[in-house]
Coordinates of C-alpha atoms in Angstrom, one line a residue:
M1468 CA 0.0 0.0 0.0
K1469 CA 1.4 3.3 -1.1
A1470 CA 2.1 5.6 1.8
V1471 CA 0.2 8.9 1.9
P1472 CA 2.6 11.8 2.3
A1473 CA 2.1 13.7 5.4
I1474 CA 0.4 17.0 5.1
P1475 CA 2.6 19.8 6.5
P1476 CA 0.9 21.7 9.3
V1477 CA -0.5 25.1 8.4
P1478 CA 1.5 27.7 10.2
A1479 CA -0.4 29.7 12.7
P1480 CA -0.9 33.4 11.9
A1481 CA 1.9 35.4 13.5
K1482 CA 0.8 37.3 16.6
P1483 CA 1.5 41.0 16.2
V1484 CA 4.3 42.4 18.2
S1485 CA 2.9 43.9 21.5
F1486 CA 3.6 47.4 22.4
L1487 CA 5.6 46.1 25.3
Q1488 CA 8.0 44.4 22.9
A1489 CA 8.1 47.6 20.8
F1490 CA 9.1 49.5 23.9
L1491 CA 12.1 47.3 24.3
R1492 CA 13.2 47.9 20.7
S1493 CA 12.4 51.5 20.0
E1494 CA 11.1 53.4 23.0
A1495 CA 14.7 54.2 24.0
L1496 CA 14.8 56.6 21.0
G1497 CA 11.8 58.5 22.4
G1498 CA 13.7 58.7 25.7
Y1499 CA 16.7 60.3 23.9
V1500 CA 14.5 62.8 22.1
L1501 CA 12.7 63.6 25.4
M1502 CA 16.1 64.2 27.1
F1503 CA 17.1 66.6 24.3
A1504 CA 13.7 68.4 24.5
A1505 CA 14.1 68.9 28.3
L1506 CA 17.6 70.1 28.0
A1507 CA 16.6 72.5 25.2
A1508 CA 13.8 73.9 27.4
L1509 CA 16.2 74.6 30.3
V1510 CA 18.7 76.3 27.9
V1511 CA 16.0 78.5 26.3
A1512 CA 14.4 79.4 29.7
N1513 CA 17.8 80.7 30.9
T1514 CA 18.8 82.8 27.8
S1515 CA 17.6 85.9 26.1
A1516 CA 15.0 83.8 24.3
A1517 CA 13.2 83.1 27.6
P1518 CA 10.6 86.0 27.2
L1519 CA 9.6 84.6 23.7
Y1520 CA 9.4 81.0 25.1
F1521 CA 7.0 81.9 27.9
D1522 CA 5.0 84.3 25.8
V1523 CA 4.4 81.6 23.2
L1524 CA 3.3 79.1 25.8
G1525 CA 0.9 81.7 27.4
A1526 CA -0.6 82.8 24.1
K1527 CA -4.3 81.9 23.7
L1528 CA -5.6 79.9 20.7
G1529 CA -9.0 78.6 20.0
F1530 CA -12.3 79.1 18.3
Q1531 CA -16.1 79.5 18.9
A1532 CA -18.8 77.7 17.0
G1533 CA -22.2 78.5 18.4
P1534 CA -22.3 77.1 22.0
V1535 CA -19.0 75.4 21.6
V1536 CA -16.2 77.5 22.9
L1537 CA -12.6 76.3 22.9
R1538 CA -10.0 79.0 23.8
E1539 CA -6.9 77.9 25.8
T1540 CA -3.3 78.8 26.1
V1541 CA -0.7 76.9 24.0
L1542 CA 0.5 75.2 27.2
H1543 CA -3.0 74.1 28.0
W1544 CA -3.5 72.8 24.5
I1545 CA -0.4 70.7 24.9
N1546 CA -1.2 69.5 28.5
D1547 CA -5.0 69.0 28.0
G1548 CA -5.1 68.2 24.3
L1549 CA -2.0 66.5 23.0
M1550 CA -1.5 64.6 26.3
A1551 CA -4.9 63.1 25.9
I1552 CA -3.4 61.2 22.9
F1553 CA -0.6 60.1 25.2
F1554 CA -3.1 58.8 27.7
L1555 CA -5.1 57.1 24.9
L1556 CA -1.9 55.2 24.1
V1557 CA -1.3 54.4 27.8
G1558 CA -4.9 53.1 28.0
L1559 CA -4.5 50.9 24.9
E1560 CA -1.3 49.4 26.3
I1561 CA -2.8 48.7 29.7
K1562 CA -5.8 46.9 28.0
R1563 CA -3.6 44.9 25.7
E1564 CA -1.1 43.8 28.3
V1565 CA -3.9 42.9 30.8
L1566 CA -5.8 40.8 28.3
D1567 CA -3.0 39.3 26.3
G1568 CA 0.5 40.4 27.5
Q1569 CA 2.9 40.6 30.3
L1570 CA 0.2 41.6 32.8
R1571 CA -2.1 38.7 32.0
G1572 CA -2.5 36.3 35.0
A1573 CA -1.5 36.5 38.6
A1574 CA 2.0 34.9 38.1
R1575 CA 3.1 37.5 35.6
I1576 CA 1.7 40.5 37.4
M1577 CA 2.8 39.6 40.9
L1578 CA 6.4 41.0 41.0
P1579 CA 5.9 44.2 39.0
G1580 CA 2.5 44.8 40.7
I1581 CA 4.0 44.5 44.2
A1582 CA 7.0 46.6 43.3
A1583 CA 4.8 49.3 41.7
L1584 CA 2.7 49.5 44.8
G1585 CA 5.7 50.1 46.9
G1586 CA 7.1 52.5 44.3
M1587 CA 3.9 54.6 44.5
A1588 CA 3.5 54.5 48.3
M1589 CA 7.0 55.2 49.6
P1590 CA 7.6 58.4 47.5
A1591 CA 4.2 59.8 48.6
I1592 CA 5.0 59.1 52.2
I1593 CA 8.4 60.8 52.0
Y1594 CA 6.9 63.8 50.3
L1595 CA 4.3 64.1 53.0
L1596 CA 6.8 63.8 55.8
V1597 CA 9.0 66.5 54.3
N1598 CA 5.9 68.8 53.8
L1599 CA 4.1 68.2 57.1
G1600 CA 5.0 71.7 58.3
S1601 CA 3.7 73.2 55.0
P1602 CA -0.1 72.4 54.7
D1603 CA -0.4 74.4 51.5
T1604 CA 1.9 72.1 49.6
L1605 CA 0.6 68.7 50.8
R1606 CA -1.5 68.5 47.6
G1607 CA 1.7 67.6 45.7
W1608 CA 2.0 64.2 47.4
A1609 CA 1.5 62.3 44.1
I1610 CA 4.1 64.1 42.1
P1611 CA 7.0 61.6 42.7
A1612 CA 4.7 58.5 42.4
A1613 CA 5.2 57.6 38.7
T1614 CA 8.1 56.4 36.6
D1615 CA 9.0 57.8 33.2
I1616 CA 9.4 54.7 31.0
A1617 CA 10.9 56.5 28.0
F1618 CA 13.8 58.0 30.1
A1619 CA 14.3 54.8 32.1
L1620 CA 14.5 52.6 29.0
G1621 CA 16.8 55.1 27.3
I1622 CA 19.2 54.6 30.2
L1623 CA 18.9 50.8 29.9
A1624 CA 19.6 51.0 26.2
L1625 CA 22.9 52.6 26.9
L1626 CA 23.8 49.6 29.0
G1627 CA 23.0 47.1 26.2
S1628 CA 23.3 43.4 27.1
R1629 CA 24.5 44.2 30.7
V1630 CA 20.9 44.3 31.7
P1631 CA 18.9 41.0 31.2
T1632 CA 15.9 41.2 29.0
S1633 CA 13.8 40.0 31.9
L1634 CA 14.6 43.1 33.8
K1635 CA 13.7 45.3 30.9
I1636 CA 10.3 43.6 30.8
F1637 CA 10.0 43.9 34.5
L1638 CA 10.7 47.7 34.3
T1639 CA 8.2 48.2 31.5
A1640 CA 5.4 46.2 33.2
L1641 CA 6.1 48.2 36.5
A1642 CA 5.9 51.5 34.6
I1643 CA 2.6 50.5 33.0
L1644 CA 1.1 49.8 36.4
D1645 CA 2.6 53.0 37.6
D1646 CA 0.8 54.8 34.9
L1647 CA -2.4 53.0 35.8
G1648 CA -2.0 54.2 39.4
A1649 CA -1.3 57.7 38.2
I1650 CA -4.5 57.7 36.2
V1651 CA -6.6 56.6 39.2
I1652 CA -4.9 59.3 41.4
I1653 CA -5.6 62.0 38.8
A1654 CA -9.3 60.9 38.6
L1655 CA -9.8 60.8 42.4
F1656 CA -7.6 63.6 43.7
Y1657 CA -7.1 66.1 41.0
T1658 CA -10.6 66.8 39.8
S1659 CA -12.0 70.3 40.1
D1660 CA -15.7 71.4 40.6
L1661 CA -17.9 69.2 38.4
N1662 CA -20.2 70.4 35.6
V1663 CA -23.1 67.9 35.9
F1664 CA -24.4 68.4 32.4
A1665 CA -21.0 68.0 30.7
L1666 CA -20.3 65.0 32.9
G1667 CA -23.6 63.4 31.9
M1668 CA -23.0 64.0 28.2
A1669 CA -19.5 62.4 28.6
G1670 CA -21.2 59.4 30.3
A1671 CA -23.7 59.1 27.5
L1672 CA -21.0 59.1 24.9
L1673 CA -19.0 56.5 26.8
V1674 CA -22.1 54.3 26.8
C1675 CA -22.4 54.8 23.0
L1676 CA -18.7 53.8 22.6
F1677 CA -19.2 50.6 24.6
C1678 CA -22.3 49.8 22.5
L1679 CA -20.2 50.1 19.4
N1680 CA -17.8 47.6 20.9
R1681 CA -20.5 45.2 21.9
A1682 CA -22.0 45.5 18.4
G1683 CA -18.8 44.3 16.9
V1684 CA -17.9 47.6 15.1
S1685 CA -14.3 47.3 14.1
R1686 CA -13.7 50.5 12.1
L1687 CA -11.8 53.0 14.1
T1688 CA -13.4 56.1 12.6
P1689 CA -16.6 56.0 14.7
Y1690 CA -14.6 55.5 17.9
L1691 CA -12.3 58.4 17.1
L1692 CA -15.0 60.8 16.1
L1693 CA -17.1 60.1 19.3
G1694 CA -13.8 60.1 21.3
A1695 CA -13.1 63.7 20.1
V1696 CA -16.6 64.8 21.3
L1697 CA -16.0 62.9 24.5
W1698 CA -12.8 64.8 25.1
Y1699 CA -14.6 68.1 24.8
F1700 CA -17.3 67.2 27.3
V1701 CA -14.7 65.8 29.8
L1702 CA -12.7 69.0 29.4
K1703 CA -15.8 71.0 30.3
S1704 CA -16.9 68.6 33.1
G1705 CA -14.1 69.4 35.6
V1706 CA -12.5 66.0 35.3
H1707 CA -9.1 66.3 33.7
A1708 CA -9.5 66.1 29.9
T1709 CA -6.7 63.6 29.4
L1710 CA -8.8 60.9 31.2
A1711 CA -11.0 60.9 28.1
G1712 CA -8.1 59.2 26.3
V1713 CA -8.0 56.4 28.8
A1714 CA -11.8 56.0 28.7
L1715 CA -11.8 55.9 24.9
A1716 CA -9.0 53.3 24.9
L1717 CA -11.0 50.9 27.0
T1718 CA -13.7 50.8 24.4
I1719 CA -11.4 50.1 21.4
P1720 CA -12.1 46.4 20.6
L1721 CA -9.5 43.7 20.9
R1722 CA -10.4 41.0 18.3
P1723 CA -11.3 37.4 19.5
R1724 CA -8.4 35.0 19.9
N1725 CA -7.8 32.4 17.2
Q1726 CA -5.2 29.7 16.8
G1727 CA -2.4 32.2 16.4
G1728 CA -3.4 34.6 19.2
I1729 CA -4.7 38.1 18.6
H1730 CA -6.1 38.7 15.1
A1731 CA -3.5 40.6 13.0
H1732 CA -6.1 43.3 12.1
S1733 CA -7.1 44.1 15.7
P1734 CA -8.4 47.7 15.9
L1735 CA -6.6 48.1 19.2
H1736 CA -3.3 46.9 17.7
T1737 CA -3.7 49.1 14.6
L1738 CA -4.4 52.2 16.6
E1739 CA -1.6 51.4 19.1
H1740 CA 0.9 51.0 16.3
A1741 CA -0.2 54.2 14.5
L1742 CA 0.2 56.3 17.7
H1743 CA 3.4 54.8 19.0
K1744 CA 6.0 56.9 17.1
P1745 CA 4.1 60.2 17.0
V1746 CA 3.6 60.0 20.8
A1747 CA 7.1 58.9 21.6
L1748 CA 8.9 61.2 19.2
L1749 CA 6.6 64.3 19.0
I1750 CA 3.9 64.6 21.7
V1751 CA 5.9 63.6 24.8
P1752 CA 9.0 65.6 23.8
L1753 CA 6.8 68.6 23.0
F1754 CA 5.3 68.2 26.5
G1755 CA 8.7 68.0 28.0
F1756 CA 9.9 71.1 26.1
A1757 CA 6.8 73.1 27.2
N1758 CA 6.9 72.0 30.8
A1759 CA 10.6 71.6 31.7
G1760 CA 11.6 75.2 31.2
V1761 CA 12.5 76.9 34.4
S1762 CA 14.7 79.9 35.1
F1763 CA 17.6 79.3 37.5
A1764 CA 18.1 83.1 38.0
G1765 CA 18.4 83.8 41.7
M1766 CA 18.3 80.1 42.6
G1767 CA 20.8 78.2 44.8
L1768 CA 21.0 75.2 47.1
A1769 CA 18.6 77.0 49.4
S1770 CA 15.9 76.8 46.7
L1771 CA 16.2 73.0 46.6
A1772 CA 15.9 72.8 50.4
Q1773 CA 12.4 74.2 50.3
P1774 CA 9.6 71.6 51.1
V1775 CA 8.2 71.1 47.6
P1776 CA 11.5 70.5 45.7
M1777 CA 13.0 68.6 48.6
G1778 CA 10.0 66.4 49.0
V1779 CA 9.8 65.7 45.2
A1780 CA 13.5 65.0 44.9
L1781 CA 13.7 62.8 47.9
G1782 CA 10.5 61.0 47.0
L1783 CA 11.9 60.2 43.5
F1784 CA 15.4 59.3 44.5
L1785 CA 14.9 57.6 48.0
G1786 CA 11.2 56.7 47.9
K1787 CA 11.3 54.9 44.6
Q1788 CA 14.3 52.8 45.3
L1789 CA 13.1 51.9 48.8
G1790 CA 9.6 51.1 47.6
V1791 CA 10.4 49.2 44.4
F1792 CA 13.3 47.2 45.7
G1793 CA 12.0 46.8 49.2
F1794 CA 8.7 45.5 48.2
A1795 CA 10.1 43.3 45.4
W1796 CA 12.8 41.9 47.8
L1797 CA 10.1 40.9 50.3
A1798 CA 7.9 39.3 47.6
I1799 CA 10.9 37.2 46.3
K1800 CA 12.1 36.2 49.8
T1801 CA 8.6 35.2 50.9
G1802 CA 8.1 33.1 47.8
I1803 CA 5.2 35.2 46.4
A1804 CA 7.2 36.0 43.3
S1805 CA 10.6 35.0 41.8
L1806 CA 13.6 37.0 40.8
P1807 CA 13.6 37.8 37.0
R1808 CA 15.5 35.3 34.9
H1809 CA 19.3 35.9 34.6
A1810 CA 19.1 38.8 37.0
T1811 CA 20.8 39.5 40.3
F1812 CA 19.5 41.4 43.3
T1813 CA 22.1 44.1 42.6
Q1814 CA 20.7 44.5 39.1
L1815 CA 17.2 44.6 40.4
Y1816 CA 18.3 47.4 42.8
G1817 CA 19.8 49.3 39.9
V1818 CA 16.5 49.1 38.0
A1819 CA 14.8 50.3 41.2
L1820 CA 17.0 53.3 41.1
L1821 CA 16.0 54.0 37.5
C1822 CA 12.4 54.0 38.6
G1823 CA 13.1 57.3 40.3
I1824 CA 13.2 59.0 36.9
G1825 CA 9.7 60.5 37.1
F1826 CA 9.9 63.2 34.5
T1827 CA 6.8 63.2 32.3
M1828 CA 4.1 62.1 34.7
S1829 CA 5.7 63.9 37.6
L1830 CA 5.6 67.2 35.7
F1831 CA 2.1 66.5 34.6
I1832 CA 0.8 65.9 38.1
G1833 CA 2.7 68.9 39.4
A1834 CA 0.9 71.1 36.9
L1835 CA -2.4 69.7 38.3
A1836 CA -1.4 70.0 41.9
F1837 CA -0.3 73.6 41.9
T1838 CA -1.3 76.8 40.0
D1839 CA 1.0 79.5 41.2
A1840 CA 4.1 79.9 39.0
A1841 CA 6.6 79.8 41.9
T1842 CA 5.4 76.5 43.3
V1843 CA 5.3 75.0 39.8
D1844 CA 8.9 76.0 39.2
A1845 CA 9.8 74.5 42.6
T1846 CA 8.2 71.3 41.5
K1847 CA 10.2 71.3 38.2
I1848 CA 13.5 71.8 40.2
G1849 CA 12.6 68.8 42.4
V1850 CA 11.6 66.6 39.5
L1851 CA 14.8 67.4 37.5
T1852 CA 17.0 66.9 40.6
G1853 CA 15.5 63.6 41.7
S1854 CA 15.3 62.2 38.2
L1855 CA 18.9 63.2 37.3
A1856 CA 20.2 61.6 40.6
S1857 CA 18.2 58.5 40.0
A1858 CA 19.5 58.2 36.4
V1859 CA 23.1 58.7 37.3
A1860 CA 23.0 56.3 40.3
G1861 CA 21.1 53.6 38.4
F1862 CA 23.3 53.7 35.4
A1863 CA 26.5 53.6 37.5
L1864 CA 25.3 50.7 39.5
L1865 CA 24.1 48.6 36.5
R1866 CA 27.3 49.5 34.6
A1867 CA 29.4 48.2 37.5
A1868 CA 27.2 45.2 38.3
G1869 CA 29.0 42.8 36.0
S1870 CA 29.9 41.8 32.5
P1871 CA 27.5 41.6 29.6
A1872 CA 24.8 39.0 30.2
R1873 CA 24.7 35.7 28.4
E1874 CA 21.1 34.7 28.1
T1875 CA 19.9 31.4 26.8
G1876 CA 16.4 30.0 26.4
P1877 CA 13.1 31.7 26.1
H1878 CA 12.3 34.8 28.1

């Protein structure tokens, strides 16, 4: 009997690269651009171009069409408008990684989740302790609570293979959870007086977006059009407008799983991919340029010793390393979680130091916490000082931690 040739198996469709993996390959470039933008802002703010810089940021732009009035300063358009796109991307990443990524399942989320909790709690505690004698500044407790993933991964990229891939994944997952915590903090603690009508309209639009999702609508156009209107009503509601980006992200559909994983034409993946480079290379650096500019005229070490900058700097530099490494160490030693593959405790501590780079989200929360220019500038000094100290210390420790890693097997 003639043998029937075996039918070769049909290869499963390739699963699209997750945004987490894209971080590890290209987000470092965004970190370098952000560093340059922040440095440029500091230079401009301390030269003869400073008046033009601040005048442009304070100039009002907008329009009126019937009852719709939108007229804000350039700085507010960046912080409330463009940063809503940044938060949209953050929301998409959180949804993807929880449903089908590094945050799916208790085993994967345990170590970065516990470390993120410590990394948010300890900086806040240190800030509050430093500012106990200054009740007016206690509102800034959340400023040092988040990690800037672009900056941190930019530093890791400089170290190359000296840092195991597992630690890069750990840092990225921790930063994503940090962002989630920051979103919750903004929604709960940095919301002004509410406009009930606008809030109701925003709620109705959100229901419509969820209905589109449940109806199986996969075209992005209806979601984005309704999302733009949602942003307007959230802006007018008293809730910070950037949260509209997160709300919209939660309604973007992730296609059902098939044999190869997530469908290659997932609306969520498509939008995530389209936003990645513009956000990393344009929006976040523009935010950094608009918000990092602070004049050092008349400032000295005494300025850093004030409660706000001291609380922010110590919260980022001391609070982050104590919270992230301390909580992670306890989780590993008690058996709740395990040390990332091919990593040492020294390297884990180095990554914990890098978590003290809180640039983007720290500046963002600082702008929400305080309105007077002097306190905002004090916040910037604290953020820059704490982030720089964390970057230098983390890089130095990881650089000295050992020879380039030799990794084998899957990660």
